[in-house]
Tab-separated table of C-alpha atoms and ligand atoms in Angstrom:
chain	number	residue	atom	x	y	z
J	6	MET	CA	0.000	0.000	0.000
J	7	ALA	CA	1.138	3.523	-0.738
J	8	GLU	CA	2.547	5.729	2.003
J	9	LYS	CA	-0.079	6.830	4.526
J	10	LYS	CA	-1.320	10.368	4.212
J	11	PRO	CA	-4.485	10.765	6.293
J	12	VAL	CA	-6.682	13.567	5.036
J	13	GLN	CA	-7.646	16.058	7.731
J	14	ILE	CA	-11.185	17.270	8.298
J	15	VAL	CA	-12.458	20.755	9.146
J	16	GLU	CA	-15.978	20.461	10.585
J	17	THR	CA	-18.174	23.371	9.446
J	18	VAL	CA	-21.488	22.556	11.145
J	19	LEU	CA	-21.095	25.389	13.651
J	20	ARG	CA	-20.411	28.058	10.999
J	21	ASP	CA	-20.657	27.639	7.246
J	22	ALA	CA	-23.201	24.806	7.248
J	23	HIS	CA	-25.856	26.730	9.138
J	24	GLN	CA	-24.908	29.977	7.417
J	25	SER	CA	-25.507	28.282	4.065
J	26	LEU	CA	-28.688	26.416	4.944
J	27	ILE	CA	-30.556	28.274	7.698
J	28	ALA	CA	-29.410	31.888	7.438
J	29	THR	CA	-26.890	31.528	10.304
J	30	ARG	CA	-29.535	30.980	12.942
J	31	MET	CA	-27.957	28.248	15.102
J	32	SER	CA	-27.651	29.683	18.601
J	33	THR	CA	-24.929	29.110	21.171
J	34	GLU	CA	-27.425	27.268	23.319
J	35	GLN	CA	-28.033	24.836	20.469
J	36	MET	CA	-24.294	24.278	19.992
J	37	LEU	CA	-23.034	23.760	23.518
J	38	PRO	CA	-24.618	20.386	24.415
J	39	ILE	CA	-22.698	18.600	21.615
J	40	VAL	CA	-19.328	20.281	22.044
J	41	ASP	CA	-17.946	17.609	24.384
J	42	LYS	CA	-18.549	14.859	21.851
J	43	MET	CA	-17.266	16.918	18.941
J	44	ASP	CA	-14.114	17.601	20.914
J	45	LYS	CA	-13.355	13.851	20.975
J	46	VAL	CA	-13.550	13.350	17.195
J	47	GLY	CA	-10.053	14.486	16.259
J	48	TYR	CA	-10.990	17.096	13.692
J	49	HIS	CA	-8.202	19.208	12.231
J	50	SER	CA	-10.337	22.112	13.431
J	51	VAL	CA	-13.926	23.159	14.004
J	52	GLU	CA	-15.008	26.221	12.066
J	53	CYS	CA	-17.338	28.007	14.438
J	54	TRP	CA	-16.978	31.773	14.162
J	55	GLY	CA	-16.648	34.652	11.716
J	56	GLY	CA	-18.338	34.989	8.350
J	57	ALA	CA	-21.949	35.984	8.949
J	58	THR	CA	-22.155	34.475	12.456
J	59	PHE	CA	-21.049	37.734	14.044
J	60	ASP	CA	-23.663	39.915	12.362
J	61	ALA	CA	-26.424	37.309	12.771
J	62	SER	CA	-25.697	36.796	16.496
J	63	LEU	CA	-26.035	40.486	17.251
J	64	ARG	CA	-28.850	41.236	14.830
J	65	PHE	CA	-31.176	38.249	15.065
J	66	LEU	CA	-30.212	36.034	17.971
J	67	LYS	CA	-29.466	38.923	20.347
J	68	GLU	CA	-26.332	37.135	21.477
J	69	ASP	CA	-22.870	38.491	22.114
J	70	PRO	CA	-20.653	36.797	19.516
J	71	TRP	CA	-17.617	37.180	21.805
J	72	ASP	CA	-19.438	35.347	24.546
J	73	ARG	CA	-20.197	32.515	22.110
J	74	LEU	CA	-16.526	32.273	21.219
J	75	ARG	CA	-15.448	32.083	24.867
J	76	LYS	CA	-18.017	29.383	25.619
J	77	LEU	CA	-16.901	27.313	22.638
J	78	ARG	CA	-13.277	27.774	23.677
J	79	ASP	CA	-14.123	26.493	27.157
J	80	GLY	CA	-15.805	23.427	25.684
J	81	PHE	CA	-13.301	22.530	22.966
J	82	LYS	CA	-10.300	21.577	25.056
J	83	ASN	CA	-8.479	19.524	22.407
J	84	THR	CA	-9.733	20.897	19.124
J	85	LYS	CA	-8.568	23.940	17.204
J	86	LEU	CA	-11.183	26.612	16.578
J	87	GLN	CA	-11.332	28.274	13.205
J	88	MET	CA	-12.902	31.463	11.931
J	89	LEU	CA	-13.517	33.120	8.558
J	90	PHE	CA	-12.201	36.679	8.205
J	91	ARG	CA	-12.868	39.037	5.260
J	92	GLY	CA	-9.393	40.596	5.101
J	93	GLN	CA	-9.471	44.371	5.444
J	94	ASN	CA	-13.301	44.139	5.570
J	95	ILE	CA	-12.979	42.076	8.809
J	96	LEU	CA	-16.493	40.647	9.305
J	97	GLY	CA	-18.177	43.632	7.705
J	98	TYR	CA	-18.915	44.856	4.209
J	99	ARG	CA	-16.342	47.618	3.633
J	100	PRO	CA	-12.629	48.182	4.284
J	101	TYR	CA	-11.582	49.196	7.825
J	102	ALA	CA	-8.475	51.008	9.054
J	103	ASP	CA	-5.471	48.904	10.047
J	104	ASP	CA	-5.839	49.583	13.776
J	105	VAL	CA	-9.318	48.030	13.743
J	106	VAL	CA	-8.115	44.987	11.781
J	107	ASP	CA	-5.199	44.546	14.144
J	108	TYR	CA	-7.318	44.797	17.295
J	109	PHE	CA	-9.963	42.441	15.890
J	110	VAL	CA	-7.332	39.802	15.179
J	111	GLN	CA	-5.857	40.245	18.649
J	112	LYS	CA	-9.219	39.810	20.353
J	113	SER	CA	-10.190	36.855	18.157
J	114	ILE	CA	-7.045	35.005	19.184
J	115	SER	CA	-7.132	35.996	22.840
J	116	ASN	CA	-10.788	34.876	23.102
J	117	GLY	CA	-10.009	31.486	21.644
J	118	ILE	CA	-9.489	31.332	17.853
J	119	ASP	CA	-6.617	29.160	16.606
J	120	ILE	CA	-6.910	29.395	12.833
J	121	ILE	CA	-7.897	32.584	11.036
J	122	ARG	CA	-8.895	31.979	7.439
J	123	ILE	CA	-8.412	35.314	5.717
J	124	PHE	CA	-9.725	36.149	2.248
J	125	ASP	CA	-10.338	39.163	0.062
J	126	CYS	CA	-13.266	39.371	-2.332
J	127	LEU	CA	-10.952	40.569	-5.128
J	128	ASN	CA	-8.042	38.263	-4.266
J	129	ASP	CA	-6.037	41.479	-3.805
J	130	LEU	CA	-3.335	40.212	-1.477
J	131	ARG	CA	-2.578	43.739	-0.271
J	132	ASN	CA	-5.922	43.586	1.533
J	133	LEU	CA	-4.771	40.516	3.458
J	134	GLN	CA	-1.339	41.589	4.590
J	135	GLU	CA	-2.408	43.517	7.694
J	136	ALA	CA	-4.526	40.624	8.996
J	137	VAL	CA	-1.718	38.146	8.300
J	138	ASN	CA	0.829	40.366	10.058
J	139	ALA	CA	-1.479	40.810	13.024
J	140	THR	CA	-2.098	37.067	13.287
J	141	ASN	CA	1.630	36.395	13.263
J	142	LYS	CA	2.228	39.085	15.874
J	143	PHE	CA	-0.418	37.809	18.302
J	144	LYS	CA	0.459	34.202	17.617
J	145	ALA	CA	3.871	34.975	19.050
J	146	GLN	CA	2.294	36.670	22.085
J	147	GLU	CA	-0.540	34.241	22.844
J	148	GLY	CA	1.091	30.998	21.739
J	149	ARG	CA	-1.967	30.348	19.600
J	150	GLY	CA	-2.902	31.370	16.067
J	151	GLU	CA	-2.442	30.369	12.467
J	152	ALA	CA	-2.704	32.678	9.482
J	153	GLN	CA	-4.435	30.910	6.642
J	154	VAL	CA	-4.864	32.807	3.404
J	155	ALA	CA	-7.833	31.788	1.292
J	156	LEU	CA	-8.083	32.411	-2.427
J	157	ALA	CA	-11.603	32.997	-3.650
J	158	TYR	CA	-11.993	30.472	-6.458
J	159	THR	CA	-13.632	31.725	-9.604
J	160	LEU	CA	-13.735	31.045	-13.332
J	161	GLY	CA	-12.749	33.231	-16.266
J	162	ASP	CA	-10.043	33.792	-18.853
J	163	ALA	CA	-7.748	35.402	-16.318
J	164	TYR	CA	-7.887	32.499	-13.876
J	165	THR	CA	-5.350	30.127	-15.348
J	166	LEU	CA	-3.244	27.578	-13.459
J	167	GLU	CA	-0.481	30.156	-13.752
J	168	TYR	CA	-2.638	32.678	-11.907
J	169	TRP	CA	-3.347	30.293	-9.025
J	170	THR	CA	0.236	29.070	-8.680
J	171	SER	CA	1.666	32.571	-8.721
J	172	MET	CA	-0.823	33.510	-6.007
J	173	ALA	CA	0.254	30.486	-3.964
J	174	LYS	CA	3.881	31.587	-4.131
J	175	LYS	CA	2.983	35.124	-3.076
J	176	ILE	CA	0.936	33.808	-0.163
J	177	GLU	CA	3.916	31.824	1.055
J	178	GLU	CA	6.089	34.942	0.774
J	179	MET	CA	3.623	37.088	2.725
J	180	GLY	CA	4.034	34.931	5.831
J	181	ALA	CA	0.923	32.738	5.820
J	182	ASP	CA	0.950	29.333	7.524
J	183	SER	CA	-1.407	27.609	5.105
J	184	ILE	CA	-3.452	28.155	1.950
J	185	CYS	CA	-7.113	27.517	1.337
J	186	ILE	CA	-8.896	27.357	-1.980
J	187	LYS	CA	-12.270	28.799	-1.134
J	188	ASP	CA	-14.856	27.716	-3.663
J	189	MET	CA	-17.943	29.455	-2.323
J	190	ALA	CA	-20.235	28.592	-5.227
J	191	GLY	CA	-19.180	25.009	-5.933
J	192	LEU	CA	-17.499	25.849	-9.252
J	193	LEU	CA	-14.485	23.576	-8.948
J	194	VAL	CA	-15.189	20.329	-10.790
J	195	PRO	CA	-13.341	17.072	-9.963
J	196	TYR	CA	-10.694	16.856	-12.705
J	197	LYS	CA	-9.979	20.585	-12.543
J	198	ALA	CA	-9.445	20.176	-8.809
J	199	SER	CA	-6.908	17.475	-9.486
J	200	GLU	CA	-4.987	19.736	-11.895
J	201	LEU	CA	-5.179	22.709	-9.578
J	202	ILE	CA	-3.973	20.917	-6.447
J	203	LYS	CA	-1.105	19.204	-8.272
J	204	ALA	CA	0.046	22.505	-9.745
J	205	MET	CA	-0.134	24.304	-6.404
J	206	LYS	CA	1.655	21.508	-4.583
J	207	GLU	CA	4.546	21.935	-7.008
J	208	VAL	CA	5.118	25.564	-6.083
J	209	THR	CA	4.466	25.658	-2.345
J	210	LYS	CA	5.264	23.637	0.739
J	211	LEU	CA	2.412	25.193	2.703
J	212	PRO	CA	-0.454	22.851	3.615
J	213	ILE	CA	-3.375	23.258	1.214
J	214	GLN	CA	-7.009	23.097	2.277
J	215	LEU	CA	-10.013	22.883	0.012
J	216	HIS	CA	-13.353	24.471	0.851
J	217	THR	CA	-16.312	23.964	-1.433
J	218	HIS	CA	-20.102	23.849	-1.460
J	219	TYR	CA	-22.455	21.150	-2.737
J	220	THR	CA	-24.547	23.622	-4.743
J	221	SER	CA	-23.654	22.223	-8.171
J	222	GLY	CA	-23.689	18.608	-6.953
J	223	VAL	CA	-20.036	17.748	-7.656
J	224	ALA	CA	-18.417	18.588	-4.325
J	225	SER	CA	-17.725	15.137	-2.901
J	226	MET	CA	-16.176	14.000	-6.190
J	227	THR	CA	-14.118	17.170	-6.221
J	228	TYR	CA	-12.806	16.322	-2.745
J	229	LEU	CA	-11.969	12.790	-3.847
J	230	LYS	CA	-9.866	14.000	-6.772
J	231	ALA	CA	-8.302	16.768	-4.705
J	232	VAL	CA	-7.292	14.314	-1.980
J	233	GLU	CA	-5.749	11.975	-4.540
J	234	ALA	CA	-3.857	14.969	-5.912
J	235	GLY	CA	-2.423	15.749	-2.484
J	236	VAL	CA	-4.716	18.222	-0.782
J	237	ASP	CA	-4.093	18.157	2.984
J	238	VAL	CA	-7.386	19.249	4.506
J	239	ILE	CA	-11.031	19.293	3.367
J	240	ASP	CA	-14.036	21.111	4.843
J	241	THR	CA	-17.127	19.003	5.563
J	242	ALA	CA	-20.348	19.296	7.545
J	243	MET	CA	-22.135	16.745	9.730
J	244	SER	CA	-24.770	15.048	7.555
J	245	PRO	CA	-27.919	16.739	8.963
J	246	PHE	CA	-26.462	20.076	7.815
J	247	ALA	CA	-24.582	18.878	4.736
J	248	MET	CA	-25.069	19.079	0.977
J	249	GLY	CA	-27.340	21.488	-0.851
J	250	THR	CA	-25.713	24.889	-0.489
J	251	SER	CA	-23.591	23.519	2.394
J	252	GLN	CA	-20.533	21.211	2.354
J	253	PRO	CA	-20.240	17.468	1.604
J	254	ALA	CA	-21.147	15.284	4.590
J	255	THR	CA	-18.392	14.530	7.078
J	256	GLU	CA	-19.419	10.886	7.559
J	257	VAL	CA	-19.488	10.273	3.803
J	258	MET	CA	-15.987	11.571	3.254
J	259	VAL	CA	-14.694	9.640	6.277
J	260	GLU	CA	-16.234	6.427	4.874
J	261	THR	CA	-14.884	7.140	1.391
J	262	PHE	CA	-11.282	7.166	2.556
J	263	LYS	CA	-11.542	4.293	5.028
J	264	GLY	CA	-8.867	1.639	4.452
J	265	THR	CA	-7.020	3.796	1.929
J	266	PRO	CA	-3.773	5.712	2.436
J	267	TYR	CA	-5.980	8.764	3.081
J	268	ASP	CA	-7.942	7.146	5.949
J	269	THR	CA	-8.994	9.944	8.317
J	270	GLY	CA	-9.044	7.591	11.304
J	271	LEU	CA	-12.215	9.259	12.607
J	272	ASP	CA	-14.685	7.082	14.529
J	273	GLN	CA	-17.869	6.574	12.535
J	274	ASN	CA	-19.821	5.584	15.689
J	275	LEU	CA	-18.922	8.797	17.427
J	276	LEU	CA	-19.868	10.767	14.297
J	277	ALA	CA	-23.212	8.934	14.242
J	278	GLU	CA	-23.912	10.071	17.807
J	279	ILE	CA	-23.122	13.645	16.832
J	280	ALA	CA	-25.414	13.391	13.795
J	281	ASP	CA	-28.162	12.107	16.124
J	282	TYR	CA	-27.864	15.342	18.055
J	283	PHE	CA	-28.168	17.592	15.000
J	284	ARG	CA	-30.949	15.675	13.206
J	285	PRO	CA	-33.856	16.923	15.368
J	286	LEU	CA	-32.577	20.484	14.898
J	287	ARG	CA	-32.723	19.967	11.153
J	288	GLU	CA	-36.295	18.689	11.470
J	289	GLN	CA	-37.214	21.685	13.566
J	290	TRP	CA	-35.947	24.132	10.929
J	291	LEU	CA	-37.573	22.171	8.131
J	292	GLU	CA	-40.875	22.477	9.916
J	293	SER	CA	-40.462	26.180	10.590
J	294	GLY	CA	-39.559	26.745	6.946
J	295	LEU	CA	-36.186	28.310	7.694
J	296	LEU	CA	-34.559	25.293	6.056
J	297	SER	CA	-36.046	25.356	2.584
J	298	PRO	CA	-36.024	22.380	0.234
J	299	LYS	CA	-34.914	24.940	-2.379
J	300	VAL	CA	-31.385	25.070	-0.979
J	301	MET	CA	-31.073	21.317	-0.617
J	302	GLY	CA	-31.157	20.121	-4.189
J	303	VAL	CA	-28.640	20.499	-7.002
J	304	ASN	CA	-28.577	23.872	-8.708
J	305	ILE	CA	-26.513	23.516	-11.859
J	306	LYS	CA	-27.165	27.149	-12.763
J	307	THR	CA	-24.480	28.009	-10.270
J	308	LEU	CA	-21.949	26.690	-12.809
J	309	LEU	CA	-23.429	28.840	-15.563
J	310	TYR	CA	-23.748	32.066	-13.597
J	311	GLN	CA	-21.189	31.511	-10.808
J	312	VAL	CA	-23.625	32.724	-8.215
J	313	PRO	CA	-23.104	31.552	-4.620
J	314	GLY	CA	-26.219	30.192	-2.904
J	315	GLY	CA	-26.584	33.035	-0.422
J	316	MET	CA	-26.394	35.556	-3.234
J	317	LEU	CA	-29.257	33.875	-5.076
J	318	SER	CA	-31.587	34.122	-2.109
J	319	ASN	CA	-30.626	37.797	-1.537
J	320	MET	CA	-31.442	38.490	-5.151
J	321	VAL	CA	-34.818	36.841	-4.882
J	322	SER	CA	-35.741	39.005	-1.907
J	323	GLN	CA	-34.535	42.192	-3.656
J	324	LEU	CA	-36.689	41.357	-6.656
J	325	LYS	CA	-39.648	40.645	-4.394
J	326	GLU	CA	-39.308	44.066	-2.776
J	327	MET	CA	-39.323	45.668	-6.213
J	328	HIS	CA	-42.273	43.534	-7.353
J	329	ALA	CA	-40.105	42.241	-10.166
J	330	GLU	CA	-39.908	38.533	-9.426
J	331	ASP	CA	-40.599	37.770	-13.076
J	332	LYS	CA	-37.178	39.288	-13.893
J	333	TYR	CA	-35.322	36.506	-12.087
J	334	ASP	CA	-33.891	34.774	-15.178
J	335	GLU	CA	-32.980	38.072	-16.793
J	336	VAL	CA	-31.070	39.104	-13.686
J	337	LEU	CA	-29.257	35.763	-13.575
J	338	GLU	CA	-28.076	36.353	-17.120
J	339	GLU	CA	-27.072	39.915	-16.298
J	340	ILE	CA	-24.755	38.870	-13.469
J	341	PRO	CA	-21.917	37.515	-15.645
J	342	ARG	CA	-22.026	40.712	-17.738
J	343	VAL	CA	-21.753	42.947	-14.696
J	344	ARG	CA	-19.028	40.727	-13.301
J	345	LYS	CA	-17.078	41.130	-16.557
J	346	ASP	CA	-17.506	44.931	-16.490
J	347	PHE	CA	-16.241	44.917	-12.906
J	348	GLY	CA	-12.996	43.155	-13.814
J	349	GLU	CA	-14.077	39.510	-13.720
J	350	ILE	CA	-13.995	39.490	-9.928
J	351	PRO	CA	-14.865	36.512	-7.715
J	352	LEU	CA	-18.372	36.676	-6.302
J	353	VAL	CA	-18.090	36.490	-2.535
J	354	THR	CA	-18.996	38.876	0.289
J	355	PRO	CA	-19.056	41.793	-0.333
J	356	SER	CA	-18.435	41.691	-4.131
J	357	SER	CA	-21.330	39.233	-4.560
J	358	GLN	CA	-23.821	41.704	-3.094
J	359	ILE	CA	-22.370	44.616	-5.067
J	360	VAL	CA	-22.527	42.798	-8.401
J	361	GLY	CA	-25.882	41.188	-7.582
J	362	THR	CA	-27.543	44.478	-6.627
J	363	GLN	CA	-26.146	46.189	-9.718
J	364	ALA	CA	-27.440	43.388	-11.936
J	365	VAL	CA	-30.892	43.764	-10.371
J	366	LEU	CA	-30.833	47.544	-10.987
J	367	ASN	CA	-29.636	47.140	-14.580
J	368	VAL	CA	-32.565	44.868	-15.357
J	369	VAL	CA	-35.264	46.602	-13.338
J	370	MET	CA	-34.342	50.116	-14.572
J	371	GLY	CA	-34.438	48.818	-18.127
J	372	GLU	CA	-31.091	50.460	-18.890
J	373	ARG	CA	-27.642	49.203	-18.016
J	374	TYR	CA	-25.808	51.342	-15.396
J	375	LYS	CA	-28.448	54.089	-15.488
J	376	THR	CA	-28.050	54.011	-11.723
J	377	LEU	CA	-24.847	52.913	-9.999
J	378	THR	CA	-24.986	52.061	-6.304
J	379	LYS	CA	-22.507	53.782	-3.976
J	380	GLU	CA	-20.731	50.449	-3.466
J	381	ALA	CA	-20.576	49.777	-7.203
J	382	LYS	CA	-18.956	53.175	-7.768
J	383	ASP	CA	-16.427	52.511	-5.024
J	384	MET	CA	-15.638	49.127	-6.516
J	385	LEU	CA	-15.132	50.628	-9.984
J	386	VAL	CA	-12.737	53.332	-8.759
J	387	GLY	CA	-10.547	50.929	-6.761
J	388	LYS	CA	-11.832	51.597	-3.248
J	389	TYR	CA	-12.113	47.871	-2.543
J	390	GLY	CA	-8.782	47.061	-4.166
J	391	ARG	CA	-7.306	45.900	-7.434
J	392	THR	CA	-9.293	43.691	-9.781
J	393	THR	CA	-7.632	40.842	-11.634
J	394	VAL	CA	-8.463	42.330	-15.027
J	395	PRO	CA	-9.199	46.029	-15.618
J	396	VAL	CA	-12.772	47.183	-15.174
J	397	ASN	CA	-14.820	48.569	-18.091
J	398	ALA	CA	-13.278	52.024	-18.697
J	399	GLU	CA	-16.506	53.665	-19.794
J	400	ILE	CA	-18.413	52.686	-16.672
J	401	GLN	CA	-15.417	53.530	-14.519
J	402	LYS	CA	-15.430	57.045	-16.000
J	403	LYS	CA	-19.064	57.379	-15.008
J	404	ALA	CA	-18.248	56.337	-11.448
J	405	LEU	CA	-15.241	58.682	-11.250
J	406	ASP	CA	-17.278	61.659	-12.476
J	407	SER	CA	-20.067	60.999	-10.050
J	408	LEU	CA	-17.594	60.745	-7.146
J	409	GLY	CA	-15.728	63.870	-8.284
J	410	MET	CA	-12.512	61.928	-8.786
J	411	LYS	CA	-10.031	62.322	-11.627
J	412	GLU	CA	-8.337	58.929	-11.404
J	413	PRO	CA	-8.995	55.580	-9.840
J	414	ILE	CA	-7.132	54.540	-6.699
J	415	THR	CA	-4.203	52.259	-7.393
J	416	TYR	CA	-2.738	52.047	-3.888
J	417	ARG	CA	-4.032	49.802	-1.098
J	418	PRO	CA	-7.443	51.276	-0.188
J	419	ALA	CA	-6.852	51.128	3.574
J	420	ASP	CA	-3.857	53.478	3.160
J	421	ASP	CA	-6.464	56.212	2.949
J	422	LEU	CA	-8.137	55.305	6.211
J	423	GLU	CA	-7.159	57.113	9.405
J	424	PRO	CA	-6.823	55.028	12.583
J	425	SER	CA	-10.374	54.876	13.896
J	426	LEU	CA	-10.514	52.806	17.103
J	427	ALA	CA	-10.330	55.865	19.343
J	428	LYS	CA	-13.249	57.460	17.528
J	429	PHE	CA	-15.347	54.297	17.896
J	430	GLU	CA	-14.403	54.021	21.596
J	431	LYS	CA	-15.672	57.525	22.163
J	432	GLU	CA	-18.921	56.991	20.305
J	433	MET	CA	-19.919	53.856	22.187
J	434	ALA	CA	-18.358	54.533	25.596
J	435	GLN	CA	-21.718	54.627	27.416
J	436	TYR	CA	-22.497	51.033	26.405
J	437	LYS	CA	-19.102	49.453	26.981
J	438	GLN	CA	-19.066	46.386	29.247
J	439	GLN	CA	-15.994	44.651	27.806
J	440	ASP	CA	-13.084	45.682	25.549
J	441	GLU	CA	-14.523	43.658	22.658
J	442	ASP	CA	-17.696	45.769	22.516
J	443	VAL	CA	-15.892	48.489	20.579
J	444	LEU	CA	-15.205	45.986	17.801
J	445	SER	CA	-18.842	44.909	17.593
J	446	TYR	CA	-19.712	48.597	17.349
J	447	ALA	CA	-17.017	49.365	14.755
J	448	LEU	CA	-18.392	46.702	12.429
J	449	PHE	CA	-22.116	47.200	12.931
J	450	PRO	CA	-22.758	50.531	14.680
J	451	GLN	CA	-26.554	50.407	14.592
J	452	VAL	CA	-27.014	46.698	15.158
J	453	ALA	CA	-24.475	46.675	17.997
J	454	THR	CA	-26.051	49.698	19.674
J	455	GLU	CA	-29.439	47.999	19.581
J	456	PHE	CA	-27.862	44.884	21.015
J	457	PHE	CA	-26.136	46.875	23.803
J	458	LYS	CA	-29.483	48.420	24.743
J	459	TYR	CA	-31.162	45.026	24.715
J	460	ARG	CA	-28.382	43.629	26.908
J	461	GLU	CA	-28.750	46.468	29.395
J	462	ALA	CA	-32.496	46.112	29.520
J	463	GLN	CA	-32.133	42.421	30.171
J	464	GLN	CA	-29.634	43.018	32.952
J	465	THR	CA	-31.903	45.532	34.638
J	466	GLY	CA	-34.859	43.171	34.402
J	467	VAL	CA	-36.894	45.275	32.004
J	468	ASP	CA	-39.231	43.190	29.884
J	469	VAL	CA	-37.608	42.867	26.468
J	470	THR	CA	-39.165	41.666	23.273
J	471	ALA	CA	-38.035	38.274	22.059
J	472	ALA	CA	-35.063	38.081	19.718
J	473	ASN	CA	-35.913	38.989	16.168
J	474	THR	CA	-36.272	35.836	14.137
J	475	GLU	CA	-37.116	37.435	10.834
J	476	ASN	CA	-36.024	35.194	7.982
J	477	LYS	CA	-33.189	37.014	6.319
J	478	THR	CA	-30.619	35.114	4.328
J	479	TYR	CA	-26.959	35.907	4.537
J	480	PRO	CA	-24.477	35.535	1.753
J	481	VAL	CA	-21.830	32.903	2.189
U	16	CO	CO1	-18.194	28.553	2.396
């Protein structure tokens, strides 16, 4: 038998799986009872924080996300905790100043995060450097922390093997500990995965992880080929929250590699007990309608239009608001055009919302780019960073004129941003109960303020209305 090379598993049920399937509504209370068992599995890590969980905790569950992190850290004594981090955008939707990025990384690590998966929606590595530096700095101080840089996987003429391998080399040079290929829409097909992993393995010694979604129905085959090609770690979700717009099922991948050189060594009986815990939760959300059969099947359109699952559901609700649901197919077809005009960028938070909203406007207004959103203008003039291919010059000119700018920005966008922590501290001082509160406020001023008021009311025994459970879907 060939040399043993067990594939490692990142369990996503506490973050991406419920973000993808049930709009990030799993509460801390629903997570804690199973933590002990999950801690015994031997996962490479458990992804449990970041992405949309932060916003959703504050906004809908009326929970302090920092408190959730500390509770999970207490429970997971032997397992690394992982989070998803949007580069200079942190866990928000726009770039933040370096001092905020730095402090957020520090607090994430000191409250319990081991692995920070950092990505940028444009794959502009300049937007990742500050978060990587901060992770390395606090890793040295706290004795915990790993900087993982994730490349947003996308398709297009510019995205050749050469592109991905040159990015891998740069990531190694920038001081990252590992690389992730983040395929948020399930675009990576099995044989392409094989090619991609082999090529990347040739240029870097860093461990390579693969993250994909089941949306297009190929994900478990993609993992199989990627593992054969040498990928080190794959992201999976416990079966009750797997497949559809989520990840391949953990138990299925474990079984697939059993008795092969890639055997994960994970205990199928223990996994079955964990699945037994999550199954009734799945049933509960199916009954309430939060888990919709729509997100559970195969959607091959994702391969045609490259649209991540969360973006699709956002689009549907935008169209509903505008009473233009009949324009759905037209908007789907408009997305690749807008994406091309915007420099063939990956579609992932926040670029997915920016492109999606613009596509909706183009169709509903009946004229392309008649109206540009503020975010679209900023994207076109470089305020989110550098695109892989140049944006459409004509539309860029329109954006520049409307913003009163002569030229687009070519430097790192955050170079323009003044340190802002002190300002945030001042604004929210009356609500502060812990250092971390300023970070919640910096990212979501209104939502955090509402949460702080709710928290105070609860502490003083005032009757508070139940947490808002409005069904809003978050992008992945
Ligand atoms: Co994902």
